[in-house]
Amino acid sequence: MTDPLLLDLPPSIETERLILRPPRAGDGPTFYAALTESLCDLRQFLGALPWIANEPSAESAELYCRNAQANFVARKDLSMFVFDKADGAFVGGVGLHRTVWATPKTEVGYWCRSSRLGRGYVSEAVASLTAFAFKQLGMARVELITDEANHASRRVAERCGFTLEGTLRNESRAPDGTLRNMCVYARFPRTT
């Protein structure tokens, strides 16, 4: 297995409508604005998105961006911000998380800014990043794990060709104390 630090990753990934790139120093204000706009939507599934439980601040948003940049360079976590090509607007985030390079497998995660929901941006970003995981990173498996009640997220999984492998019952506890079921979806590289 090649050491992940030796992988040359592109500075960005472009789709038909989007630019995906790692967070960097100075992105904090843009990230903070999107977070504050989207808190109500994102907090519906805190069991799956524990990082949004704390109240965001301008400082914590900038700190997140700098940590994400460092983790990307170290190949510990491959978070990316998503921008609309047409107007440069911040759309949301997508990333490859909990990567096990020895297998190799990873999990795709995502969120969308509330004002940009319903336009297919998340599906476009997830499809592109999943293809990147297989082609450029050589992943043998990409997982997508979502709360069973998060129907929008489950539709993204289905639109992007993921197969539901199972539902983990009482897999996590949400901050309100309720037990949550999580759906495990997966995709594999296409073989010809």
mmCIF file of C-alpha atoms in Angstrom:
data_model
loop_
_atom_site.group_PDB
_atom_site.id
_atom_site.type_symbol
_atom_site.label_atom_id
_atom_site.label_comp_id
_atom_site.label_asym_id
_atom_site.label_seq_id
_atom_site.Cartn_x
_atom_site.Cartn_y
_atom_site.Cartn_z
ATOM 1 C CA MET A 1 0.000 0.000 0.000
ATOM 2 C CA THR A 2 1.261 3.466 -0.912
ATOM 3 C CA ASP A 3 1.573 5.826 2.035
ATOM 4 C CA PRO A 4 -1.384 8.246 1.718
ATOM 5 C CA LEU A 5 0.968 11.202 2.234
ATOM 6 C CA LEU A 6 2.537 10.348 -1.117
ATOM 7 C CA LEU A 7 -0.775 10.722 -2.957
ATOM 8 C CA ASP A 8 -0.828 13.835 -5.090
ATOM 9 C CA LEU A 9 -4.314 15.250 -4.746
ATOM 10 C CA PRO A 10 -5.670 17.978 -7.004
ATOM 11 C CA PRO A 11 -6.301 21.426 -5.485
ATOM 12 C CA SER A 12 -9.967 21.143 -6.515
ATOM 13 C CA ILE A 13 -12.502 18.904 -8.223
ATOM 14 C CA GLU A 14 -14.884 20.387 -10.774
ATOM 15 C CA THR A 15 -18.290 19.077 -11.798
ATOM 16 C CA GLU A 16 -20.726 20.556 -14.281
ATOM 17 C CA ARG A 17 -21.955 23.163 -11.792
ATOM 18 C CA LEU A 18 -19.650 22.931 -8.786
ATOM 19 C CA ILE A 19 -16.123 23.385 -7.493
ATOM 20 C CA LEU A 20 -15.057 21.191 -4.560
ATOM 21 C CA ARG A 21 -11.923 22.212 -2.692
ATOM 22 C CA PRO A 22 -10.417 21.711 0.756
ATOM 23 C CA PRO A 23 -11.129 24.374 3.388
ATOM 24 C CA ARG A 24 -8.289 26.811 3.951
ATOM 25 C CA ALA A 25 -7.274 29.616 6.250
ATOM 26 C CA GLY A 26 -9.535 32.600 5.682
ATOM 27 C CA ASP A 27 -12.645 30.549 4.801
ATOM 28 C CA GLY A 28 -14.045 30.993 8.317
ATOM 29 C CA PRO A 29 -16.405 33.925 7.618
ATOM 30 C CA THR A 30 -17.980 32.206 4.601
ATOM 31 C CA PHE A 31 -18.322 28.917 6.482
ATOM 32 C CA TYR A 32 -19.747 30.699 9.546
ATOM 33 C CA ALA A 33 -22.409 32.480 7.474
ATOM 34 C CA ALA A 34 -23.548 29.194 5.902
ATOM 35 C CA LEU A 35 -23.608 27.428 9.270
ATOM 36 C CA THR A 36 -25.643 30.081 11.039
ATOM 37 C CA GLU A 37 -28.132 30.129 8.159
ATOM 38 C CA SER A 38 -28.454 26.332 8.240
ATOM 39 C CA LEU A 39 -28.451 25.469 11.959
ATOM 40 C CA CYS A 40 -32.146 24.531 12.179
ATOM 41 C CA ASP A 41 -31.929 22.175 9.194
ATOM 42 C CA LEU A 42 -28.629 20.613 10.260
ATOM 43 C CA ARG A 43 -29.676 20.079 13.866
ATOM 44 C CA GLN A 44 -32.603 17.853 12.894
ATOM 45 C CA PHE A 45 -30.185 14.906 12.909
ATOM 46 C CA LEU A 46 -27.643 15.730 15.592
ATOM 47 C CA GLY A 47 -26.954 12.039 16.220
ATOM 48 C CA ALA A 48 -25.423 11.872 12.727
ATOM 49 C CA LEU A 49 -23.922 15.377 12.791
ATOM 50 C CA PRO A 50 -22.471 15.821 16.287
ATOM 51 C CA TRP A 51 -20.081 18.530 15.070
ATOM 52 C CA ILE A 52 -23.009 20.962 14.739
ATOM 53 C CA ALA A 53 -24.183 20.606 18.374
ATOM 54 C CA ASN A 54 -22.051 23.464 19.701
ATOM 55 C CA GLU A 55 -22.979 27.062 18.987
ATOM 56 C CA PRO A 56 -20.808 28.235 16.077
ATOM 57 C CA SER A 57 -18.770 31.403 16.292
ATOM 58 C CA ALA A 58 -16.577 33.271 13.838
ATOM 59 C CA GLU A 59 -13.527 31.985 15.710
ATOM 60 C CA SER A 60 -14.676 28.335 15.833
ATOM 61 C CA ALA A 61 -15.518 28.454 12.112
ATOM 62 C CA GLU A 62 -12.031 29.716 11.235
ATOM 63 C CA LEU A 63 -10.481 27.139 13.551
ATOM 64 C CA TYR A 64 -12.495 24.395 11.815
ATOM 65 C CA CYS A 65 -11.205 25.566 8.416
ATOM 66 C CA ARG A 66 -7.581 25.548 9.545
ATOM 67 C CA ASN A 67 -7.887 22.128 11.203
ATOM 68 C CA ALA A 68 -9.635 20.737 8.119
ATOM 69 C CA GLN A 69 -6.830 22.086 5.922
ATOM 70 C CA ALA A 70 -4.194 20.437 8.141
ATOM 71 C CA ASN A 71 -6.097 17.134 8.213
ATOM 72 C CA PHE A 72 -6.448 17.203 4.419
ATOM 73 C CA VAL A 73 -2.705 17.698 3.958
ATOM 74 C CA ALA A 74 -2.017 14.865 6.464
ATOM 75 C CA ARG A 75 -4.607 12.656 4.686
ATOM 76 C CA LYS A 76 -6.413 12.118 8.030
ATOM 77 C CA ASP A 77 -9.738 13.502 6.786
ATOM 78 C CA LEU A 78 -10.591 14.804 3.323
ATOM 79 C CA SER A 79 -13.179 17.529 3.929
ATOM 80 C CA MET A 80 -14.069 19.789 1.028
ATOM 81 C CA PHE A 81 -16.175 22.894 0.647
ATOM 82 C CA VAL A 82 -18.587 23.101 -2.274
ATOM 83 C CA PHE A 83 -19.018 26.277 -4.324
ATOM 84 C CA ASP A 84 -21.413 27.102 -7.157
ATOM 85 C CA LYS A 85 -19.432 27.759 -10.346
ATOM 86 C CA ALA A 86 -22.015 30.222 -11.673
ATOM 87 C CA ASP A 87 -21.929 32.712 -8.801
ATOM 88 C CA GLY A 88 -19.132 31.505 -6.495
ATOM 89 C CA ALA A 89 -21.591 31.007 -3.620
ATOM 90 C CA PHE A 90 -20.775 28.619 -0.796
ATOM 91 C CA VAL A 91 -23.115 25.609 -1.180
ATOM 92 C CA GLY A 92 -22.039 23.292 1.650
ATOM 93 C CA GLY A 93 -19.571 20.592 2.483
ATOM 94 C CA VAL A 94 -18.678 17.103 1.364
ATOM 95 C CA GLY A 95 -15.862 14.853 2.436
ATOM 96 C CA LEU A 96 -14.277 11.467 2.805
ATOM 97 C CA HIS A 97 -14.119 10.536 6.465
ATOM 98 C CA ARG A 98 -12.982 7.659 8.695
ATOM 99 C CA THR A 99 -10.771 6.372 5.896
ATOM 100 C CA VAL A 100 -9.045 3.048 6.478
ATOM 101 C CA TRP A 101 -6.187 3.211 3.989
ATOM 102 C CA ALA A 102 -5.145 -0.418 4.587
ATOM 103 C CA THR A 103 -8.503 -1.812 3.386
ATOM 104 C CA PRO A 104 -8.931 0.724 1.548
ATOM 105 C CA LYS A 105 -12.382 2.111 2.434
ATOM 106 C CA THR A 106 -13.900 5.450 3.370
ATOM 107 C CA GLU A 107 -17.191 7.105 4.260
ATOM 108 C CA VAL A 108 -18.688 10.002 2.310
ATOM 109 C CA GLY A 109 -20.443 12.703 4.292
ATOM 110 C CA TYR A 110 -22.173 15.901 3.236
ATOM 111 C CA TRP A 111 -24.346 18.834 4.160
ATOM 112 C CA CYS A 112 -25.995 21.635 2.221
ATOM 113 C CA ARG A 113 -26.574 25.270 3.031
ATOM 114 C CA SER A 114 -30.310 25.805 3.626
ATOM 115 C CA SER A 115 -30.716 28.415 0.877
ATOM 116 C CA ARG A 116 -29.254 25.977 -1.680
ATOM 117 C CA LEU A 117 -31.334 22.896 -0.821
ATOM 118 C CA GLY A 118 -33.390 21.165 -3.511
ATOM 119 C CA ARG A 119 -31.165 21.936 -6.491
ATOM 120 C CA GLY A 120 -29.313 18.626 -6.739
ATOM 121 C CA TYR A 121 -25.993 20.110 -5.605
ATOM 122 C CA VAL A 122 -25.427 17.508 -2.896
ATOM 123 C CA SER A 123 -26.037 14.564 -5.242
ATOM 124 C CA GLU A 124 -23.689 16.110 -7.815
ATOM 125 C CA ALA A 125 -20.953 16.637 -5.212
ATOM 126 C CA VAL A 126 -21.365 13.165 -3.648
ATOM 127 C CA ALA A 127 -21.303 11.441 -7.046
ATOM 128 C CA SER A 128 -18.151 13.319 -8.040
ATOM 129 C CA LEU A 129 -16.325 12.701 -4.763
ATOM 130 C CA THR A 130 -17.285 9.015 -4.787
ATOM 131 C CA ALA A 131 -15.909 8.630 -8.321
ATOM 132 C CA PHE A 132 -12.745 10.416 -7.161
ATOM 133 C CA ALA A 133 -12.426 7.999 -4.214
ATOM 134 C CA PHE A 134 -12.477 5.008 -6.539
ATOM 135 C CA LYS A 135 -10.416 6.377 -9.426
ATOM 136 C CA GLN A 136 -7.771 8.556 -7.735
ATOM 137 C CA LEU A 137 -7.592 7.034 -4.249
ATOM 138 C CA GLY A 138 -8.142 3.387 -5.209
ATOM 139 C CA MET A 139 -10.879 2.790 -2.632
ATOM 140 C CA ALA A 140 -12.461 -0.666 -2.613
ATOM 141 C CA ARG A 141 -15.522 0.536 -0.687
ATOM 142 C CA VAL A 142 -17.268 3.855 -0.060
ATOM 143 C CA GLU A 143 -19.873 3.947 2.693
ATOM 144 C CA LEU A 144 -22.656 6.440 3.251
ATOM 145 C CA ILE A 145 -24.243 6.279 6.709
ATOM 146 C CA THR A 146 -27.341 8.290 7.573
ATOM 147 C CA ASP A 147 -30.095 8.474 10.151
ATOM 148 C CA GLU A 148 -32.986 6.240 9.159
ATOM 149 C CA ALA A 149 -35.399 9.197 9.440
ATOM 150 C CA ASN A 150 -33.275 11.468 7.214
ATOM 151 C CA HIS A 151 -35.213 10.796 4.021
ATOM 152 C CA ALA A 152 -33.474 13.540 2.031
ATOM 153 C CA SER A 153 -30.067 12.032 2.803
ATOM 154 C CA ARG A 154 -31.319 8.563 1.941
ATOM 155 C CA ARG A 155 -32.525 9.870 -1.436
ATOM 156 C CA VAL A 156 -29.024 11.254 -2.094
ATOM 157 C CA ALA A 157 -27.599 7.773 -1.422
ATOM 158 C CA GLU A 158 -30.044 6.163 -3.836
ATOM 159 C CA ARG A 159 -29.554 8.799 -6.565
ATOM 160 C CA CYS A 160 -25.785 8.289 -6.315
ATOM 161 C CA GLY A 161 -25.997 4.521 -6.788
ATOM 162 C CA PHE A 162 -25.404 3.398 -3.197
ATOM 163 C CA THR A 163 -27.041 0.170 -2.037
ATOM 164 C CA LEU A 164 -28.638 -0.143 1.380
ATOM 165 C CA GLU A 165 -26.739 -2.906 3.171
ATOM 166 C CA GLY A 166 -28.631 -2.732 6.430
ATOM 167 C CA THR A 167 -30.025 -0.701 9.283
ATOM 168 C CA LEU A 168 -28.185 -0.563 12.577
ATOM 169 C CA ARG A 169 -30.906 -0.459 15.250
ATOM 170 C CA ASN A 170 -30.333 1.743 18.309
ATOM 171 C CA GLU A 171 -26.871 2.503 16.950
ATOM 172 C CA SER A 172 -26.464 5.942 18.484
ATOM 173 C CA ARG A 173 -28.058 8.247 21.006
ATOM 174 C CA ALA A 174 -29.090 11.721 19.940
ATOM 175 C CA PRO A 175 -28.496 14.666 22.286
ATOM 176 C CA ASP A 176 -32.189 14.592 23.263
ATOM 177 C CA GLY A 177 -31.679 11.042 24.572
ATOM 178 C CA THR A 178 -33.529 9.182 21.835
ATOM 179 C CA LEU A 179 -31.954 6.101 20.308
ATOM 180 C CA ARG A 180 -31.387 6.425 16.571
ATOM 181 C CA ASN A 181 -31.287 3.851 13.807
ATOM 182 C CA MET A 182 -28.622 4.349 11.162
ATOM 183 C CA CYS A 183 -28.798 3.135 7.560
ATOM 184 C CA VAL A 184 -25.559 1.829 6.057
ATOM 185 C CA TYR A 185 -25.241 2.269 2.300
ATOM 186 C CA ALA A 186 -22.220 1.274 0.207
ATOM 187 C CA ARG A 187 -20.798 1.494 -3.295
ATOM 188 C CA PHE A 188 -17.987 -0.402 -4.906
ATOM 189 C CA PRO A 189 -15.755 0.340 -7.899
ATOM 190 C CA ARG A 190 -17.202 -0.605 -11.231
ATOM 191 C CA THR A 191 -15.427 -3.489 -12.875
ATOM 192 C CA THR A 192 -15.391 -3.972 -16.629
#
